[in-house]
Amino acid sequence: MQTENVSEIKPAPADQEQLKLAFAAFNAASEQLSGVYQDLQHQVAQLTRELALANGELHKQLIAKENLSQQLSLLLNALPGGVIALDAQERIEQVNPAAIAILGESLVGGDWRQVTQERLSPTAIVNEWLVKLQQTEQPRRIRIESSATDAAGRRILLVNDITEAYAIQEQIRRNQRLTSMGEMAANLAHQLRTPLSTALLYANHLGSDALTPVERRKFATKTIERLHHLEHLTKDMLRFVKGEARRRERVVISDLLAELHQVIEPQITQQDLQFIVQDQSMAQALITDRQALCGAMINLLENAMQASATGGKIILASRLEGKNIILSVHDNGSGIEAALQERLFEPFFTTRAEGTGLGLAIVRGVIESMGGNVTIHSAPGEGTEFMIRLPRNRGDKS
């Protein structure tokens, strides 16, 4: 029996080609997947590192915030002033120890308006209160400042104990009042001295047996006039003490010079001095404080008398200069050195052992309050002139 040779079945060339292409595509896809996998691994590794860094940063921020919170808490507790946090409904959310020490316990959760009514009394000054809790002669005085309201309606109150500061301010105000009273007393003494001396001179003449009835009546009238002048000065000073406005009136310069002549002439005559009045004011007048201006001029005339030797000459003059009225007092005494001239207007500076050093300081203060100024022209051996310059259209700044 014959056997047949069975030949091996081989794929056709076309099938082999397709198989190669399939393997090639498979390999390419495998390589691509492998690359994508590696990229994913790199991205996962990168994301892991970034996440670790982010976690580390968040941890640092958390620690920093905790430290900041602790610092703020320490600072809040250490503040000498009270701090109160209010919510939108004006309820107390948080307080520091200083606020508790000032306002008392049981603040947190309470209504701020109720706390204000129960524990505080308002004062005449806005934002300042008296604490009712202390039963002492001098209750604690506090000042409360509020921050602006935030978007949620919350705000912060700052509570400061100003008891000691207020007491110091009150002491300062008392000292200022005492200083003002001292200056006022000095001013009054200067204002009263010359009219009083004149009145005493007239009164001394009244005791002379050689006087005729007419002369006696004349001296009595002048004495009464000077006493009335003293009374007016006292009333003006009392108005000043009470805080009343100074009396302003129309002052004719010629009349002022005549009054000054009447007041000062007896003392000048007694010291054997010449007194000359030169009035070139052309009937001009000022609206000002007559008594204050008269007192300032008397101070200058007294200085001229004290600087003059027997037989000396004192000139009281007035003139117009542009929009100003000039009043001057000139003496032919020994004069004043240049180095001392400006210091003469300093309070309590004097070149005389019996002087108070307040006269010229008062003069400058009075004249400057009237919108004017005082200058001095002097030289050793040539006498001294004090010149007052006042604006014509007004006699006072007020």
mmCIF file of C-alpha atoms in Angstrom:
data_model
loop_
_atom_site.group_PDB
_atom_site.id
_atom_site.type_symbol
_atom_site.label_atom_id
_atom_site.label_comp_id
_atom_site.label_asym_id
_atom_site.label_seq_id
_atom_site.Cartn_x
_atom_site.Cartn_y
_atom_site.Cartn_z
ATOM 1 C CA MET A 1 0.000 0.000 0.000
ATOM 2 C CA GLN A 2 1.407 3.337 -1.054
ATOM 3 C CA THR A 3 1.449 6.287 1.294
ATOM 4 C CA GLU A 4 0.919 9.925 0.105
ATOM 5 C CA ASN A 5 3.309 12.712 1.129
ATOM 6 C CA VAL A 6 1.375 15.421 2.807
ATOM 7 C CA SER A 7 3.172 18.752 2.319
ATOM 8 C CA GLU A 8 3.268 21.367 5.144
ATOM 9 C CA ILE A 9 0.617 24.058 4.919
ATOM 10 C CA LYS A 10 2.365 27.449 4.773
ATOM 11 C CA PRO A 11 0.545 30.764 5.106
ATOM 12 C CA ALA A 12 0.252 32.813 2.052
ATOM 13 C CA PRO A 13 2.604 35.726 1.639
ATOM 14 C CA ALA A 14 -0.235 38.222 2.123
ATOM 15 C CA ASP A 15 -1.116 36.698 5.477
ATOM 16 C CA GLN A 16 2.496 36.867 6.584
ATOM 17 C CA GLU A 17 2.616 40.528 5.734
ATOM 18 C CA GLN A 18 -0.531 41.302 7.716
ATOM 19 C CA LEU A 19 0.831 39.343 10.654
ATOM 20 C CA LYS A 20 4.016 41.384 10.623
ATOM 21 C CA LEU A 21 2.042 44.588 10.505
ATOM 22 C CA ALA A 22 -0.072 43.460 13.433
ATOM 23 C CA PHE A 23 3.002 42.590 15.487
ATOM 24 C CA ALA A 24 4.549 45.919 14.585
ATOM 25 C CA ALA A 25 1.412 47.795 15.619
ATOM 26 C CA PHE A 26 1.295 45.803 18.820
ATOM 27 C CA ASN A 27 4.899 46.629 19.586
ATOM 28 C CA ALA A 28 4.331 50.291 18.821
ATOM 29 C CA ALA A 29 1.271 50.413 21.057
ATOM 30 C CA SER A 30 3.192 48.623 23.783
ATOM 31 C CA GLU A 31 6.039 51.113 23.564
ATOM 32 C CA GLN A 32 3.559 54.014 23.594
ATOM 33 C CA LEU A 33 1.775 52.604 26.626
ATOM 34 C CA SER A 34 5.109 52.077 28.285
ATOM 35 C CA GLY A 35 6.037 55.717 27.643
ATOM 36 C CA VAL A 36 2.694 56.948 28.887
ATOM 37 C CA TYR A 37 3.094 54.791 31.990
ATOM 38 C CA GLN A 38 6.519 56.232 32.627
ATOM 39 C CA ASP A 39 5.134 59.766 32.164
ATOM 40 C CA LEU A 40 2.365 58.947 34.598
ATOM 41 C CA GLN A 41 4.914 57.652 37.053
ATOM 42 C CA HIS A 42 6.897 60.893 36.696
ATOM 43 C CA GLN A 43 3.739 62.985 37.159
ATOM 44 C CA VAL A 44 2.687 60.941 40.170
ATOM 45 C CA ALA A 45 6.141 61.389 41.651
ATOM 46 C CA GLN A 46 6.027 65.150 40.904
ATOM 47 C CA LEU A 47 2.548 65.487 42.372
ATOM 48 C CA THR A 48 3.668 63.530 45.425
ATOM 49 C CA ARG A 49 6.586 65.906 45.923
ATOM 50 C CA GLU A 50 4.381 68.976 45.373
ATOM 51 C CA LEU A 51 1.786 67.612 47.772
ATOM 52 C CA ALA A 52 4.477 66.997 50.347
ATOM 53 C CA LEU A 53 5.737 70.542 49.886
ATOM 54 C CA ALA A 54 2.202 71.900 50.110
ATOM 55 C CA ASN A 55 1.534 69.930 53.238
ATOM 56 C CA GLY A 56 4.796 71.167 54.715
ATOM 57 C CA GLU A 57 3.918 74.772 53.842
ATOM 58 C CA LEU A 58 0.428 74.407 55.265
ATOM 59 C CA HIS A 59 1.933 72.949 58.404
ATOM 60 C CA LYS A 60 4.323 75.882 58.656
ATOM 61 C CA GLN A 61 1.479 78.342 58.136
ATOM 62 C CA LEU A 62 -0.587 76.557 60.734
ATOM 63 C CA ILE A 63 2.290 76.732 63.234
ATOM 64 C CA ALA A 64 2.861 80.418 62.342
ATOM 65 C CA LYS A 65 -0.824 81.166 62.845
ATOM 66 C CA GLU A 66 -0.822 79.364 66.154
ATOM 67 C CA ASN A 67 2.251 81.351 67.228
ATOM 68 C CA LEU A 68 0.621 84.580 66.065
ATOM 69 C CA SER A 69 -2.551 83.688 67.902
ATOM 70 C CA GLN A 70 -0.567 83.061 71.064
ATOM 71 C CA GLN A 71 1.324 86.332 70.650
ATOM 72 C CA LEU A 72 -1.888 88.248 70.066
ATOM 73 C CA SER A 73 -3.424 86.581 73.093
ATOM 74 C CA LEU A 74 -0.401 87.514 75.213
ATOM 75 C CA LEU A 75 -0.487 91.050 73.870
ATOM 76 C CA LEU A 76 -4.213 91.354 74.485
ATOM 77 C CA ASN A 77 -3.798 90.132 78.038
ATOM 78 C CA ALA A 78 -0.825 92.414 78.662
ATOM 79 C CA LEU A 79 -2.497 95.588 77.363
ATOM 80 C CA PRO A 80 -3.086 98.125 80.136
ATOM 81 C CA GLY A 81 -6.238 99.279 78.359
ATOM 82 C CA GLY A 82 -9.440 97.271 78.090
ATOM 83 C CA VAL A 83 -10.439 95.614 74.813
ATOM 84 C CA ILE A 84 -14.019 94.514 74.179
ATOM 85 C CA ALA A 85 -15.152 92.734 70.990
ATOM 86 C CA LEU A 86 -18.821 93.196 70.032
ATOM 87 C CA ASP A 87 -20.814 91.265 67.462
ATOM 88 C CA ALA A 88 -23.399 92.724 65.096
ATOM 89 C CA GLN A 89 -26.057 92.551 67.833
ATOM 90 C CA GLU A 90 -23.887 94.512 70.290
ATOM 91 C CA ARG A 91 -23.249 91.418 72.389
ATOM 92 C CA ILE A 92 -19.843 91.011 74.007
ATOM 93 C CA GLU A 93 -17.851 88.239 72.318
ATOM 94 C CA GLN A 94 -14.472 88.678 73.979
ATOM 95 C CA VAL A 95 -12.761 90.812 76.625
ATOM 96 C CA ASN A 96 -9.251 91.075 77.986
ATOM 97 C CA PRO A 97 -8.267 91.121 81.681
ATOM 98 C CA ALA A 98 -7.891 94.906 81.723
ATOM 99 C CA ALA A 99 -11.507 95.359 80.635
ATOM 100 C CA ILE A 100 -12.637 92.997 83.399
ATOM 101 C CA ALA A 101 -10.554 94.916 85.957
ATOM 102 C CA ILE A 102 -12.205 98.168 84.873
ATOM 103 C CA LEU A 103 -15.797 97.063 84.306
ATOM 104 C CA GLY A 104 -16.084 93.957 86.443
ATOM 105 C CA GLU A 105 -16.804 90.288 85.792
ATOM 106 C CA SER A 106 -19.513 88.553 83.720
ATOM 107 C CA LEU A 107 -19.024 90.586 80.591
ATOM 108 C CA VAL A 108 -18.757 87.897 77.902
ATOM 109 C CA GLY A 109 -22.150 87.162 76.365
ATOM 110 C CA GLY A 110 -23.738 90.239 77.879
ATOM 111 C CA ASP A 111 -25.428 93.060 75.992
ATOM 112 C CA TRP A 112 -23.121 96.063 75.787
ATOM 113 C CA ARG A 113 -25.966 98.568 76.055
ATOM 114 C CA GLN A 114 -27.134 96.948 79.264
ATOM 115 C CA VAL A 115 -23.590 96.959 80.651
ATOM 116 C CA THR A 116 -23.378 100.674 79.856
ATOM 117 C CA GLN A 117 -26.619 101.437 81.674
ATOM 118 C CA GLU A 118 -25.793 99.342 84.727
ATOM 119 C CA ARG A 119 -22.121 100.079 85.218
ATOM 120 C CA LEU A 120 -21.375 103.487 83.676
ATOM 121 C CA SER A 121 -22.495 107.088 84.163
ATOM 122 C CA PRO A 122 -22.018 109.583 81.322
ATOM 123 C CA THR A 123 -20.001 112.771 81.826
ATOM 124 C CA ALA A 124 -20.179 116.141 80.128
ATOM 125 C CA ILE A 125 -17.387 115.054 77.775
ATOM 126 C CA VAL A 126 -18.253 112.796 74.850
ATOM 127 C CA ASN A 127 -16.931 109.199 75.164
ATOM 128 C CA GLU A 128 -15.915 109.729 78.794
ATOM 129 C CA TRP A 129 -17.708 107.858 81.577
ATOM 130 C CA LEU A 130 -17.632 107.334 85.329
ATOM 131 C CA VAL A 131 -17.604 103.732 86.580
ATOM 132 C CA LYS A 132 -20.354 103.074 89.137
ATOM 133 C CA LEU A 133 -18.698 100.006 90.639
ATOM 134 C CA GLN A 134 -16.167 101.862 92.801
ATOM 135 C CA GLN A 135 -17.602 103.355 95.980
ATOM 136 C CA THR A 136 -14.823 105.898 96.449
ATOM 137 C CA GLU A 137 -14.624 109.668 96.836
ATOM 138 C CA GLN A 138 -13.204 109.949 93.335
ATOM 139 C CA PRO A 139 -14.854 107.421 90.984
ATOM 140 C CA ARG A 140 -12.834 105.883 88.195
ATOM 141 C CA ARG A 141 -13.046 107.858 84.976
ATOM 142 C CA ILE A 142 -12.687 106.046 81.658
ATOM 143 C CA ARG A 143 -12.645 106.900 77.976
ATOM 144 C CA ILE A 144 -14.157 104.502 75.429
ATOM 145 C CA GLU A 145 -13.169 104.613 71.758
ATOM 146 C CA SER A 146 -14.841 102.484 69.088
ATOM 147 C CA SER A 147 -13.374 101.070 65.894
ATOM 148 C CA ALA A 148 -15.233 101.193 62.588
ATOM 149 C CA THR A 149 -17.805 98.448 62.025
ATOM 150 C CA ASP A 150 -16.551 95.659 59.752
ATOM 151 C CA ALA A 151 -18.520 93.916 56.974
ATOM 152 C CA ALA A 152 -20.125 91.545 59.474
ATOM 153 C CA GLY A 153 -21.235 94.390 61.753
ATOM 154 C CA ARG A 154 -18.651 93.722 64.464
ATOM 155 C CA ARG A 155 -16.531 96.345 66.183
ATOM 156 C CA ILE A 156 -13.865 96.708 68.855
ATOM 157 C CA LEU A 157 -14.071 98.980 71.907
ATOM 158 C CA LEU A 158 -10.938 100.351 73.567
ATOM 159 C CA VAL A 159 -11.415 101.246 77.234
ATOM 160 C CA ASN A 160 -8.772 103.474 78.860
ATOM 161 C CA ASP A 161 -8.632 104.435 82.521
ATOM 162 C CA ILE A 162 -7.972 108.198 82.509
ATOM 163 C CA THR A 163 -8.576 108.847 86.201
ATOM 164 C CA GLU A 164 -5.011 109.968 86.947
ATOM 165 C CA ALA A 165 -4.623 111.846 83.660
ATOM 166 C CA TYR A 166 -7.877 113.690 84.291
ATOM 167 C CA ALA A 167 -6.753 114.577 87.819
ATOM 168 C CA ILE A 168 -3.476 115.943 86.420
ATOM 169 C CA GLN A 169 -5.370 117.973 83.825
ATOM 170 C CA GLU A 170 -7.588 119.379 86.535
ATOM 171 C CA GLN A 171 -4.505 120.324 88.539
ATOM 172 C CA ILE A 172 -3.011 122.022 85.479
ATOM 173 C CA ARG A 173 -6.250 123.921 84.919
ATOM 174 C CA ARG A 174 -6.275 125.006 88.557
ATOM 175 C CA ASN A 175 -2.668 126.176 88.249
ATOM 176 C CA GLN A 176 -3.553 128.079 85.086
ATOM 177 C CA ARG A 177 -6.433 129.758 86.880
ATOM 178 C CA LEU A 178 -4.121 130.650 89.755
ATOM 179 C CA THR A 179 -1.593 132.033 87.279
ATOM 180 C CA SER A 180 -4.311 134.077 85.607
ATOM 181 C CA MET A 181 -5.406 135.345 88.992
ATOM 182 C CA GLY A 182 -1.819 136.297 89.789
ATOM 183 C CA GLU A 183 -1.449 138.165 86.512
ATOM 184 C CA MET A 184 -4.818 139.788 87.078
ATOM 185 C CA ALA A 185 -3.777 140.878 90.578
ATOM 186 C CA ALA A 186 -0.537 142.327 89.208
ATOM 187 C CA ASN A 187 -2.459 144.123 86.470
ATOM 188 C CA LEU A 188 -4.969 145.451 88.952
ATOM 189 C CA ALA A 189 -2.169 146.679 91.218
ATOM 190 C CA HIS A 190 -0.609 148.592 88.330
ATOM 191 C CA GLN A 191 -3.984 149.969 87.279
ATOM 192 C CA LEU A 192 -4.867 151.122 90.790
ATOM 193 C CA ARG A 193 -1.542 152.504 91.955
ATOM 194 C CA THR A 194 -1.474 155.791 90.043
ATOM 195 C CA PRO A 195 -5.147 156.808 90.516
ATOM 196 C CA LEU A 196 -4.828 155.902 94.199
ATOM 197 C CA SER A 197 -1.668 157.998 94.588
ATOM 198 C CA THR A 198 -3.392 160.912 92.865
ATOM 199 C CA ALA A 199 -6.442 160.587 95.096
ATOM 200 C CA LEU A 200 -4.169 160.550 98.161
ATOM 201 C CA LEU A 201 -2.431 163.729 96.991
ATOM 202 C CA TYR A 202 -5.772 165.491 96.554
ATOM 203 C CA ALA A 203 -6.928 164.186 99.931
ATOM 204 C CA ASN A 204 -3.774 165.523 101.591
ATOM 205 C CA HIS A 205 -4.477 168.954 100.142
ATOM 206 C CA LEU A 206 -7.933 168.861 101.708
ATOM 207 C CA GLY A 207 -6.306 168.868 105.130
ATOM 208 C CA SER A 208 -4.561 172.184 104.549
ATOM 209 C CA ASP A 209 -5.955 175.125 106.542
ATOM 210 C CA ALA A 210 -4.730 177.533 103.881
ATOM 211 C CA LEU A 211 -7.283 176.345 101.310
ATOM 212 C CA THR A 212 -10.203 178.546 100.403
ATOM 213 C CA PRO A 213 -13.658 176.946 100.185
ATOM 214 C CA VAL A 214 -13.452 177.050 96.370
ATOM 215 C CA GLU A 215 -10.061 175.313 96.347
ATOM 216 C CA ARG A 216 -11.254 172.773 98.893
ATOM 217 C CA ARG A 217 -14.277 171.937 96.723
ATOM 218 C CA LYS A 218 -11.967 171.671 93.714
ATOM 219 C CA PHE A 219 -9.672 169.163 95.456
ATOM 220 C CA ALA A 220 -12.663 167.267 96.845
ATOM 221 C CA THR A 221 -14.137 166.978 93.341
ATOM 222 C CA LYS A 222 -10.854 165.710 91.930
ATOM 223 C CA THR A 223 -10.499 163.238 94.777
ATOM 224 C CA ILE A 224 -13.997 161.873 94.112
ATOM 225 C CA GLU A 225 -13.220 161.636 90.383
ATOM 226 C CA ARG A 226 -10.121 159.535 91.083
ATOM 227 C CA LEU A 227 -12.071 157.344 93.503
ATOM 228 C CA HIS A 228 -14.740 156.790 90.846
ATOM 229 C CA HIS A 229 -11.964 155.898 88.462
ATOM 230 C CA LEU A 230 -10.745 153.309 90.942
ATOM 231 C CA GLU A 231 -14.277 151.968 91.245
ATOM 232 C CA HIS A 232 -14.533 151.581 87.454
ATOM 233 C CA LEU A 233 -11.231 149.731 87.368
ATOM 234 C CA THR A 234 -12.423 147.360 90.094
ATOM 235 C CA LYS A 235 -15.700 146.691 88.256
ATOM 236 C CA ASP A 236 -13.847 145.991 85.018
ATOM 237 C CA MET A 237 -11.575 143.538 86.799
ATOM 238 C CA LEU A 238 -14.565 141.796 88.356
ATOM 239 C CA ARG A 239 -16.112 141.447 84.905
ATOM 240 C CA PHE A 240 -12.880 139.860 83.753
ATOM 241 C CA VAL A 241 -12.941 137.410 86.664
ATOM 242 C CA LYS A 242 -16.529 136.454 85.804
ATOM 243 C CA GLY A 243 -15.553 135.880 82.182
ATOM 244 C CA GLU A 244 -17.587 138.778 80.835
ATOM 245 C CA ALA A 245 -16.513 140.435 77.619
ATOM 246 C CA ARG A 246 -14.371 143.520 77.979
ATOM 247 C CA ARG A 247 -16.270 146.764 77.629
ATOM 248 C CA ARG A 248 -15.476 148.360 74.289
ATOM 249 C CA GLU A 249 -16.359 151.937 73.615
ATOM 250 C CA ARG A 250 -15.533 154.835 71.362
ATOM 251 C CA VAL A 251 -12.392 156.496 72.687
ATOM 252 C CA VAL A 252 -11.514 159.940 71.343
ATOM 253 C CA ILE A 253 -7.738 160.233 71.504
ATOM 254 C CA SER A 254 -7.837 163.893 72.598
ATOM 255 C CA ASP A 255 -10.126 162.987 75.503
ATOM 256 C CA LEU A 256 -7.833 160.102 76.460
ATOM 257 C CA LEU A 257 -4.823 162.436 76.589
ATOM 258 C CA ALA A 258 -6.784 164.904 78.715
ATOM 259 C CA GLU A 259 -7.724 162.167 81.154
ATOM 260 C CA LEU A 260 -4.121 160.966 81.356
ATOM 261 C CA HIS A 261 -2.992 164.537 82.000
ATOM 262 C CA GLN A 262 -5.454 164.872 84.859
ATOM 263 C CA VAL A 263 -4.402 161.567 86.428
ATOM 264 C CA ILE A 264 -0.644 161.872 86.185
ATOM 265 C CA GLU A 265 -0.029 165.648 86.385
ATOM 266 C CA PRO A 266 -0.168 165.948 90.220
ATOM 267 C CA GLN A 267 2.541 163.328 90.669
ATOM 268 C CA ILE A 268 4.724 164.829 87.933
ATOM 269 C CA THR A 269 4.421 168.252 89.534
ATOM 270 C CA GLN A 270 5.316 166.810 92.940
ATOM 271 C CA GLN A 271 8.540 165.380 91.457
ATOM 272 C CA ASP A 272 9.393 168.748 89.893
ATOM 273 C CA LEU A 273 9.134 167.470 86.328
ATOM 274 C CA GLN A 274 7.813 169.165 83.210
ATOM 275 C CA PHE A 275 4.818 167.537 81.516
ATOM 276 C CA ILE A 276 4.009 168.384 77.909
ATOM 277 C CA VAL A 277 1.071 167.041 75.895
ATOM 278 C CA GLN A 278 1.344 167.179 72.095
ATOM 279 C CA ASP A 279 -1.959 166.160 70.512
ATOM 280 C CA GLN A 280 -1.980 165.758 66.728
ATOM 281 C CA SER A 281 -4.685 163.084 66.588
ATOM 282 C CA MET A 282 -7.066 165.299 64.562
ATOM 283 C CA ALA A 283 -10.074 164.247 66.680
ATOM 284 C CA GLN A 284 -9.590 160.601 65.660
ATOM 285 C CA ALA A 285 -11.156 157.877 67.812
ATOM 286 C CA LEU A 286 -10.797 154.139 68.454
ATOM 287 C CA ILE A 287 -13.340 151.485 69.382
ATOM 288 C CA THR A 288 -11.501 149.739 72.181
ATOM 289 C CA ASP A 289 -11.258 149.017 75.906
ATOM 290 C CA ARG A 290 -10.782 152.487 77.336
ATOM 291 C CA GLN A 291 -9.665 151.410 80.805
ATOM 292 C CA ALA A 292 -7.118 148.922 79.465
ATOM 293 C CA LEU A 293 -5.611 151.464 77.073
ATOM 294 C CA CYS A 294 -5.570 154.135 79.768
ATOM 295 C CA GLY A 295 -3.879 151.728 82.174
ATOM 296 C CA ALA A 296 -1.197 150.875 79.597
ATOM 297 C CA MET A 297 -0.438 154.555 79.007
ATOM 298 C CA ILE A 298 -0.257 155.218 82.763
ATOM 299 C CA ASN A 299 2.308 152.431 83.077
ATOM 300 C CA LEU A 300 4.468 154.095 80.423
ATOM 301 C CA LEU A 301 4.112 157.498 82.092
ATOM 302 C CA GLU A 302 5.092 156.011 85.459
ATOM 303 C CA ASN A 303 8.210 154.473 83.874
ATOM 304 C CA ALA A 304 9.085 157.873 82.400
ATOM 305 C CA MET A 305 8.695 159.530 85.815
ATOM 306 C CA GLN A 306 10.935 156.923 87.469
ATOM 307 C CA ALA A 307 13.589 157.347 84.749
ATOM 308 C CA SER A 308 13.627 161.147 84.952
ATOM 309 C CA ALA A 309 15.762 163.301 87.217
ATOM 310 C CA THR A 310 14.517 166.457 88.911
ATOM 311 C CA GLY A 311 13.787 169.121 86.295
ATOM 312 C CA GLY A 312 13.387 166.536 83.562
ATOM 313 C CA LYS A 313 10.784 166.644 80.819
ATOM 314 C CA ILE A 314 8.117 164.084 79.870
ATOM 315 C CA ILE A 315 6.214 164.359 76.595
ATOM 316 C CA LEU A 316 2.908 162.588 75.956
ATOM 317 C CA ALA A 317 2.101 162.758 72.248
ATOM 318 C CA SER A 318 -0.299 161.470 69.613
ATOM 319 C CA ARG A 319 -0.249 161.609 65.820
ATOM 320 C CA LEU A 320 -1.607 159.886 62.748
ATOM 321 C CA GLU A 321 0.538 157.641 60.580
ATOM 322 C CA GLY A 322 -1.210 156.097 57.575
ATOM 323 C CA LYS A 323 -3.917 153.776 58.888
ATOM 324 C CA ASN A 324 -2.478 153.851 62.408
ATOM 325 C CA ILE A 325 -2.711 156.074 65.454
ATOM 326 C CA ILE A 326 0.593 156.594 67.263
ATOM 327 C CA LEU A 327 0.723 157.244 71.005
ATOM 328 C CA SER A 328 4.114 157.910 72.554
ATOM 329 C CA VAL A 329 5.730 158.723 75.879
ATOM 330 C CA HIS A 330 9.174 160.335 75.782
ATOM 331 C CA ASP A 331 11.518 161.207 78.627
ATOM 332 C CA ASN A 332 14.989 162.794 78.649
ATOM 333 C CA GLY A 333 16.347 160.476 81.326
ATOM 334 C CA SER A 334 19.514 158.379 81.261
ATOM 335 C CA GLY A 335 18.326 156.043 78.497
ATOM 336 C CA ILE A 336 18.516 152.246 78.211
ATOM 337 C CA GLU A 337 21.264 150.075 76.758
ATOM 338 C CA ALA A 338 20.373 148.191 73.565
ATOM 339 C CA ALA A 339 21.020 144.794 75.188
ATOM 340 C CA LEU A 340 18.335 145.480 77.799
ATOM 341 C CA GLN A 341 15.658 147.072 75.636
ATOM 342 C CA GLU A 342 13.907 143.918 74.415
ATOM 343 C CA ARG A 343 14.164 142.220 77.811
ATOM 344 C CA LEU A 344 12.198 145.069 79.374
ATOM 345 C CA PHE A 345 9.012 143.441 78.047
ATOM 346 C CA GLU A 346 9.756 140.092 79.702
ATOM 347 C CA PRO A 347 7.609 139.320 82.762
ATOM 348 C CA PHE A 348 9.438 139.903 86.076
ATOM 349 C CA PHE A 349 12.489 141.482 84.406
ATOM 350 C CA THR A 350 13.297 144.852 85.952
ATOM 351 C CA THR A 351 16.274 147.159 86.302
ATOM 352 C CA ARG A 352 14.922 148.728 89.509
ATOM 353 C CA ALA A 353 15.248 147.148 92.943
ATOM 354 C CA GLU A 354 11.679 148.147 93.854
ATOM 355 C CA GLY A 355 10.196 147.170 90.480
ATOM 356 C CA THR A 356 7.979 144.146 89.870
ATOM 357 C CA GLY A 357 8.952 143.617 86.225
ATOM 358 C CA LEU A 358 5.308 143.286 85.190
ATOM 359 C CA GLY A 359 4.397 146.794 84.026
ATOM 360 C CA LEU A 360 5.822 146.685 80.499
ATOM 361 C CA ALA A 361 4.847 143.039 80.025
ATOM 362 C CA ILE A 362 1.261 144.028 80.790
ATOM 363 C CA VAL A 363 1.503 146.988 78.415
ATOM 364 C CA ARG A 364 2.658 144.783 75.555
ATOM 365 C CA GLY A 365 -0.065 142.201 76.257
ATOM 366 C CA VAL A 366 -2.807 144.848 76.336
ATOM 367 C CA ILE A 367 -1.675 146.596 73.157
ATOM 368 C CA GLU A 368 -1.178 143.378 71.206
ATOM 369 C CA SER A 369 -4.679 142.252 72.229
ATOM 370 C CA MET A 370 -5.890 145.476 70.570
ATOM 371 C CA GLY A 371 -4.163 144.589 67.313
ATOM 372 C CA GLY A 372 -1.256 146.969 67.861
ATOM 373 C CA ASN A 373 2.388 146.848 68.934
ATOM 374 C CA VAL A 374 4.824 148.580 71.272
ATOM 375 C CA THR A 375 8.345 149.640 70.322
ATOM 376 C CA ILE A 376 11.119 151.313 72.254
ATOM 377 C CA HIS A 377 13.684 153.839 71.043
ATOM 378 C CA SER A 378 16.437 154.636 73.478
ATOM 379 C CA ALA A 379 20.127 155.240 73.825
ATOM 380 C CA PRO A 380 22.272 155.886 76.913
ATOM 381 C CA GLY A 381 22.288 159.605 77.733
ATOM 382 C CA GLU A 382 19.561 160.443 75.156
ATOM 383 C CA GLY A 383 16.379 159.454 76.957
ATOM 384 C CA THR A 384 13.750 156.891 76.042
ATOM 385 C CA GLU A 385 10.615 156.863 73.903
ATOM 386 C CA PHE A 386 7.928 154.158 74.069
ATOM 387 C CA MET A 387 5.723 154.161 70.977
ATOM 388 C CA ILE A 388 2.331 152.473 70.702
ATOM 389 C CA ARG A 389 0.931 151.852 67.222
ATOM 390 C CA LEU A 390 -2.791 151.015 66.972
ATOM 391 C CA PRO A 391 -4.886 150.498 63.830
ATOM 392 C CA ARG A 392 -7.391 153.268 63.262
ATOM 393 C CA ASN A 393 -10.278 151.125 62.051
ATOM 394 C CA ARG A 394 -10.357 148.725 64.980
ATOM 395 C CA GLY A 395 -9.214 148.755 68.544
ATOM 396 C CA ASP A 396 -9.488 145.068 69.373
ATOM 397 C CA LYS A 397 -8.995 141.691 67.712
ATOM 398 C CA SER A 398 -12.112 140.205 69.265
#
